[in-house]
mmCIF file of C-alpha atoms in Angstrom:
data_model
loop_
_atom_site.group_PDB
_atom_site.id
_atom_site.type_symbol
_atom_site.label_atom_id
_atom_site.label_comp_id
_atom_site.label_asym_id
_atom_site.label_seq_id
_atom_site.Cartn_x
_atom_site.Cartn_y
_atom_site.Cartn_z
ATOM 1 C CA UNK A 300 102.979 118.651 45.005
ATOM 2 C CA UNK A 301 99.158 117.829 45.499
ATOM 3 C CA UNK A 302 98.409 116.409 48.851
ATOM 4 C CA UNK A 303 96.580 113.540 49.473
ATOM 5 C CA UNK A 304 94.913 112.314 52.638
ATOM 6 C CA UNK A 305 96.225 109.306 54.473
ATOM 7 C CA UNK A 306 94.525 106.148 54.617
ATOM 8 C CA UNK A 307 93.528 103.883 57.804
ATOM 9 C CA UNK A 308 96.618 102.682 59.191
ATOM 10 C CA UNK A 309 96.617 98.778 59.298
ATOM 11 C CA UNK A 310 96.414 96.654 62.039
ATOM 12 C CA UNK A 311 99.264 94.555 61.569
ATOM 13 C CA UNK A 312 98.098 91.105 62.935
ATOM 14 C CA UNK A 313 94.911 91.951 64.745
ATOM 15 C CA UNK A 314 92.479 89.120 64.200
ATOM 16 C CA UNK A 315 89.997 90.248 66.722
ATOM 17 C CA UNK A 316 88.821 93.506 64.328
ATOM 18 C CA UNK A 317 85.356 94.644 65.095
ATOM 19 C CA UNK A 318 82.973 95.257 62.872
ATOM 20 C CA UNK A 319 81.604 98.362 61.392
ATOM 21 C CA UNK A 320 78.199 98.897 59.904
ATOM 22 C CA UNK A 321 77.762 101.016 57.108
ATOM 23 C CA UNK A 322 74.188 101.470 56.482
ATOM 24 C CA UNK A 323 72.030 103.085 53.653
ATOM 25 C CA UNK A 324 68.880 103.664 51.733
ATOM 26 C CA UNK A 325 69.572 101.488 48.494
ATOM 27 C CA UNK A 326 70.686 98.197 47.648
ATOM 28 C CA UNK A 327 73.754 97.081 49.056
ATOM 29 C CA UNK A 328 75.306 96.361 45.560
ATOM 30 C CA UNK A 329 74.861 99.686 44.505
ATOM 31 C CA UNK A 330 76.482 101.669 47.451
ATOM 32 C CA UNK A 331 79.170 99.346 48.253
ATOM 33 C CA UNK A 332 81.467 99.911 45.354
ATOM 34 C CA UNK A 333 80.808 103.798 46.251
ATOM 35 C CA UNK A 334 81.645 104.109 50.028
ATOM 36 C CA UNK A 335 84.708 102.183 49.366
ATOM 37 C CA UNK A 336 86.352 104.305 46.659
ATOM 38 C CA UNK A 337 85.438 107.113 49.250
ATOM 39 C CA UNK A 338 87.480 105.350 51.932
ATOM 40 C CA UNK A 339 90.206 103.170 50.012
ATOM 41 C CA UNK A 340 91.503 105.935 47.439
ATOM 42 C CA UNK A 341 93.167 109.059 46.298
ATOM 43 C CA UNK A 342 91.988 110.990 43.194
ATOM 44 C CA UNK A 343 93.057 109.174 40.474
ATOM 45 C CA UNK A 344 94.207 105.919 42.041
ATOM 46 C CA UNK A 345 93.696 102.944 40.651
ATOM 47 C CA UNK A 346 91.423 100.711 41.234
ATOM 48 C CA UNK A 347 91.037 96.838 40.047
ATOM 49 C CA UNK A 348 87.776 95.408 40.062
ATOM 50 C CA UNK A 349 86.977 91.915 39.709
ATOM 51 C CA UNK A 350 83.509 91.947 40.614
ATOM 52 C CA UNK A 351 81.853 93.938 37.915
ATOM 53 C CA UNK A 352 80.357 97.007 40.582
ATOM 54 C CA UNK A 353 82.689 99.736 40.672
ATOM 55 C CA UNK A 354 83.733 100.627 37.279
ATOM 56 C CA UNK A 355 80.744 103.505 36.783
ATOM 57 C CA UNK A 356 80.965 104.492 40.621
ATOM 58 C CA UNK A 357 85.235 104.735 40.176
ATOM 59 C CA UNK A 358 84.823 106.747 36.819
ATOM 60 C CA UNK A 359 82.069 109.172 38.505
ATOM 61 C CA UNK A 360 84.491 109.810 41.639
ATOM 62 C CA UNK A 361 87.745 110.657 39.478
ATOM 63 C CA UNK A 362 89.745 107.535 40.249
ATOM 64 C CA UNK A 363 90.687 105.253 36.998
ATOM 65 C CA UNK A 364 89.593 101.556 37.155
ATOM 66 C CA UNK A 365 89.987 98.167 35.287
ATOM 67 C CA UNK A 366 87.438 96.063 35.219
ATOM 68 C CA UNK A 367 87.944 92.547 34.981
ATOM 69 C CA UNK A 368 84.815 90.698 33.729
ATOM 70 C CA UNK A 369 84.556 87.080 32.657
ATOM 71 C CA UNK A 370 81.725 87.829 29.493
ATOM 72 C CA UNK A 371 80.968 90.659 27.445
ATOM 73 C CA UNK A 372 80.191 93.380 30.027
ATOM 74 C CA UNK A 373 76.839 94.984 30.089
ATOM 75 C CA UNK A 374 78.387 98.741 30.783
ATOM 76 C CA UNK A 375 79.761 99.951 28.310
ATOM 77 C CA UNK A 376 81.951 102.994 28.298
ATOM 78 C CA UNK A 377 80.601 105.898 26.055
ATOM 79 C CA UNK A 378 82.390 109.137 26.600
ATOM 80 C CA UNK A 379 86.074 110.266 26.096
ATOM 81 C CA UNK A 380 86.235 110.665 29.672
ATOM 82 C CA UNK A 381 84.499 106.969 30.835
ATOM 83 C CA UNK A 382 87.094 105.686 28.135
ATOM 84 C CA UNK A 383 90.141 107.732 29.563
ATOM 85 C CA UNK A 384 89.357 106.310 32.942
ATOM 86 C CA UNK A 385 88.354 103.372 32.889
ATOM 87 C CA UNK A 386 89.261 99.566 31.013
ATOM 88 C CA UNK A 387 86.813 96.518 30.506
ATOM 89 C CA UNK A 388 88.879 93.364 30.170
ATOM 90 C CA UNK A 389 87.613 90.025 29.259
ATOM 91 C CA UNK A 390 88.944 87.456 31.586
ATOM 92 C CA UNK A 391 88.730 84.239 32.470
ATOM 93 C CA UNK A 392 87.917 83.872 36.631
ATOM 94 C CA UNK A 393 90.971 80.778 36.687
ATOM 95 C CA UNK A 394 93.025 83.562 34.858
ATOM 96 C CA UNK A 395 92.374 86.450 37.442
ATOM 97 C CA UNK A 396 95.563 86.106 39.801
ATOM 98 C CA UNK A 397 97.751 86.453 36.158
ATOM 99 C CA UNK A 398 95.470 89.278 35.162
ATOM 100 C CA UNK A 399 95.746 91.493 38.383
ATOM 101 C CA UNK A 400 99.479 90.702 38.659
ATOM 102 C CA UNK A 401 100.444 92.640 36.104
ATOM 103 C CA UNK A 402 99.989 96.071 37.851
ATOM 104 C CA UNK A 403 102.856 95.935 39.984
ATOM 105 C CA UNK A 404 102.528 98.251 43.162
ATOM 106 C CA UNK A 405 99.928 100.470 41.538
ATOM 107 C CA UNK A 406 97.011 99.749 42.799
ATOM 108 C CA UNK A 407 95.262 102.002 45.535
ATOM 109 C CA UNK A 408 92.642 99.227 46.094
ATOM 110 C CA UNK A 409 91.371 95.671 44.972
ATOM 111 C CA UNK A 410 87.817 94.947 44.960
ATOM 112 C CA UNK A 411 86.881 91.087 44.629
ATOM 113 C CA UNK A 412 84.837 88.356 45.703
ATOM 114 C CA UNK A 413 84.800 85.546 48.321
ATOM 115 C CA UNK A 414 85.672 83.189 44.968
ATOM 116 C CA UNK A 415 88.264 85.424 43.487
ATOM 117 C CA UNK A 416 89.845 85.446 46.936
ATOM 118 C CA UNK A 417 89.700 80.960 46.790
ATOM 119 C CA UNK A 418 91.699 81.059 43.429
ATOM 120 C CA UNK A 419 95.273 79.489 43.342
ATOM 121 C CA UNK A 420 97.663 81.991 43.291
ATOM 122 C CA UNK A 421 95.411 85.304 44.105
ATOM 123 C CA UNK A 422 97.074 86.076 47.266
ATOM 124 C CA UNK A 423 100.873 86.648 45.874
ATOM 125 C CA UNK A 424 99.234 87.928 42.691
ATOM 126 C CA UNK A 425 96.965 90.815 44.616
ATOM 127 C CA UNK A 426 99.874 91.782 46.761
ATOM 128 C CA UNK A 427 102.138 92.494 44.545
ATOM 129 C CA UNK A 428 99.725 94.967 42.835
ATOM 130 C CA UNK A 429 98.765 96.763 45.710
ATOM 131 C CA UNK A 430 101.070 99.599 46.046
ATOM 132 C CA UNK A 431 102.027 100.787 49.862
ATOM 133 C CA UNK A 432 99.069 101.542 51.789
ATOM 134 C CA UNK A 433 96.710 99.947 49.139
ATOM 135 C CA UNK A 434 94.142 98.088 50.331
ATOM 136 C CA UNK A 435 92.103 94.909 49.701
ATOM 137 C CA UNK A 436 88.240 94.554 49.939
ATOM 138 C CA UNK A 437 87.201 90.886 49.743
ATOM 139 C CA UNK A 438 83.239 90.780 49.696
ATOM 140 C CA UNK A 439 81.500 87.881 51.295
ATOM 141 C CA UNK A 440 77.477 87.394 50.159
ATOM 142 C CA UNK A 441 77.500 84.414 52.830
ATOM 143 C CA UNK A 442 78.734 83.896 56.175
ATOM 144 C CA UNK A 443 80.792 80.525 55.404
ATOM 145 C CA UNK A 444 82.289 82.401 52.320
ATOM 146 C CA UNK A 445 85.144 84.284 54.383
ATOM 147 C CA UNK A 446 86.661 80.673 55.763
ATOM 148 C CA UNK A 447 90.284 81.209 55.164
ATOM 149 C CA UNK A 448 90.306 84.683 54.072
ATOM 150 C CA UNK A 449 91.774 85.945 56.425
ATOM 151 C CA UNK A 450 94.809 84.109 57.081
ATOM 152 C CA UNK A 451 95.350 83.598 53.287
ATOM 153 C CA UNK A 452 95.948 87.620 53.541
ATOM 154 C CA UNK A 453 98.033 87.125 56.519
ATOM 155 C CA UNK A 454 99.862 84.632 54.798
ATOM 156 C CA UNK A 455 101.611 87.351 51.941
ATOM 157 C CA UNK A 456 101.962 89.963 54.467
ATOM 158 C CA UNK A 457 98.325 91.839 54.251
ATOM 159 C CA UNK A 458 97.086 93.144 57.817
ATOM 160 C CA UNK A 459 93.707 92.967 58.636
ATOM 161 C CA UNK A 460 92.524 96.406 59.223
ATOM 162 C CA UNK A 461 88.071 96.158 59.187
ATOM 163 C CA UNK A 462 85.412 93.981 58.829
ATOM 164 C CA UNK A 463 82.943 96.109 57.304
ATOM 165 C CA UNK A 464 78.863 94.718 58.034
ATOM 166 C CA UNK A 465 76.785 96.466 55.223
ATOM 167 C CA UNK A 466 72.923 97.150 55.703
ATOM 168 C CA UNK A 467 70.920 98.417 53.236
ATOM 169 C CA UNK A 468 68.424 100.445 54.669
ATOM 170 C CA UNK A 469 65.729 100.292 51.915
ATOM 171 C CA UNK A 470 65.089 95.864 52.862
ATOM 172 C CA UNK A 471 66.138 96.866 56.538
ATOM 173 C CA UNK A 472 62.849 99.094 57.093
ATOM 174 C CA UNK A 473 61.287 96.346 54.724
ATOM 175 C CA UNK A 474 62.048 93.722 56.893
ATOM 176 C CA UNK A 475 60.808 95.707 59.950
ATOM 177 C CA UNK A 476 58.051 97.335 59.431
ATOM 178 C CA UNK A 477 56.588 93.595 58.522
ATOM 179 C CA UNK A 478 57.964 91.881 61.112
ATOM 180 C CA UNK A 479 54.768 91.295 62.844
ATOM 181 C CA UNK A 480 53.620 89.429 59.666
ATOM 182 C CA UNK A 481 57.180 87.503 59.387
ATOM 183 C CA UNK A 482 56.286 84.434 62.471
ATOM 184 C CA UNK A 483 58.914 81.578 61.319
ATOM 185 C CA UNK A 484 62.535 81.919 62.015
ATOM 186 C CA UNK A 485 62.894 80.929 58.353
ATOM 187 C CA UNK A 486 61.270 84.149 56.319
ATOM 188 C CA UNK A 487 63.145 86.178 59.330
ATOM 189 C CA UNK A 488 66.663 84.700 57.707
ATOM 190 C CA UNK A 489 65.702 85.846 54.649
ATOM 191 C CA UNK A 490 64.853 88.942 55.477
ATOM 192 C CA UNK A 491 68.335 89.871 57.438
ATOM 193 C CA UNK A 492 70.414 87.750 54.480
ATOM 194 C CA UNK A 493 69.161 90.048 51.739
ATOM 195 C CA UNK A 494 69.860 93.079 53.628
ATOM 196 C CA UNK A 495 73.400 92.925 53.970
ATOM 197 C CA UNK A 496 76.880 92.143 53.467
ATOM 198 C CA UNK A 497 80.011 91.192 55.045
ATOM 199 C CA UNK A 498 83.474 92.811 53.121
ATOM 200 C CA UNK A 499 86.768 92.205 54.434
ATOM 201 C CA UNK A 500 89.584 94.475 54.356
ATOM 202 C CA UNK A 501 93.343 94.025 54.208
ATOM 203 C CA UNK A 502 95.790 96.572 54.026
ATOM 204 C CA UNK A 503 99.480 96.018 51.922
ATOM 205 C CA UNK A 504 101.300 97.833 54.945
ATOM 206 C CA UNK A 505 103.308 101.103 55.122
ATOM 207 C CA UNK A 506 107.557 99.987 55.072
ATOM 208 C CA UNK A 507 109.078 101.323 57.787
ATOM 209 C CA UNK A 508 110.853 104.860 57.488
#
């Protein structure tokens, strides 16, 4: 039997989680997908993506992934191994809860958006795919885009186990080493909103023993 690490624990009904920063020396989108899959799975667990970032990055680590997409993707999967991994599926984004409900308890982790997370129907539809100790990564590019994210996952039973803040270091250094130049409050918000991030995460919890 091949033994896998355990995951975070959740912390069933903990509202008041503090953040973590994960910081590094690329874009944001790009590392993300990466330091998640690190954290949020076992070699070859499943992941389903519905924000187009961590099909390439899921292949790479070992871990097989579906990709839902809503037009003809851009990455295309060219090797036996890419195609034994890893699915592209066209699907409409009003059509996602239907789509990711039909991987009952499989999946090690769900990667989606703020939007995703807003559709009718996702938050029955993404736990039942989770399987025990899966978890949920909901990522926010605004800070009014979590508004009800939270206790929708509460709702089905998800605990709320980090908010992760994400910093890319690359347009952090940017931002600082001109921030004698940057004098309005304005061009300072820029600076800070393209540098990171906010991802929530929500664990489908252990049943008791």
């Amino acid at each position: 039997m091949t033994n896998t690490p355990d995951l975070p624990a959740p912390l069933a009904g903990n509202l008041d989680v503090p953040p973590s920063v994960w910081a590094g020396s690329h874009r944001v989108e790009e590392q993300l997908p990466e330091g998640l899959i690190a954290v949020y799975t076992r070699p070859q667990g499943l992941i389903l993506d519905t924000t187009g970032t961590a099909l390439l990055p899921a292949i790479t680590a070992g871990r097989r992934c579906i990709a839902f997409v809503p037009t003809d993707p851009t990455t295309l999967l060219d090797t036996t191994e890419q195609r034994a991994l890893g699915q592209i599926r066209l699907v409409d984004p009003d059509d996602l809860p239907t789509a990711v409900s039909a991987y009952t308890d499989e999946a090690d982790l769900v990667i989606a958006t703020s939007d995703a997370a807003h559709s009718p129907g996702w938050w029955p539809a993404v736990r039942g795919a989770l399987r025990t100790g899966g978890h949920l990564a909901v990522m926010c590019a605004t800070p009014d885009s979590h508004a009800g994210i939270v206790t929708g996952a509460a709702a089905v039973g998800l605990a709320f186990t980090q908010h992760l803040v994400t910093v890319s270091g690359a347009v952090l250094d940017e931002a600082v080493t001109t921030e004698a130049n940057l004098n309005d409050r304005k061009r300072r918000r820029r600076a800070h909103t393209r540098s990171h991030r906010d991802v929530y995460v929500f664990a489908n919890p252990r049943r008791p023993v």
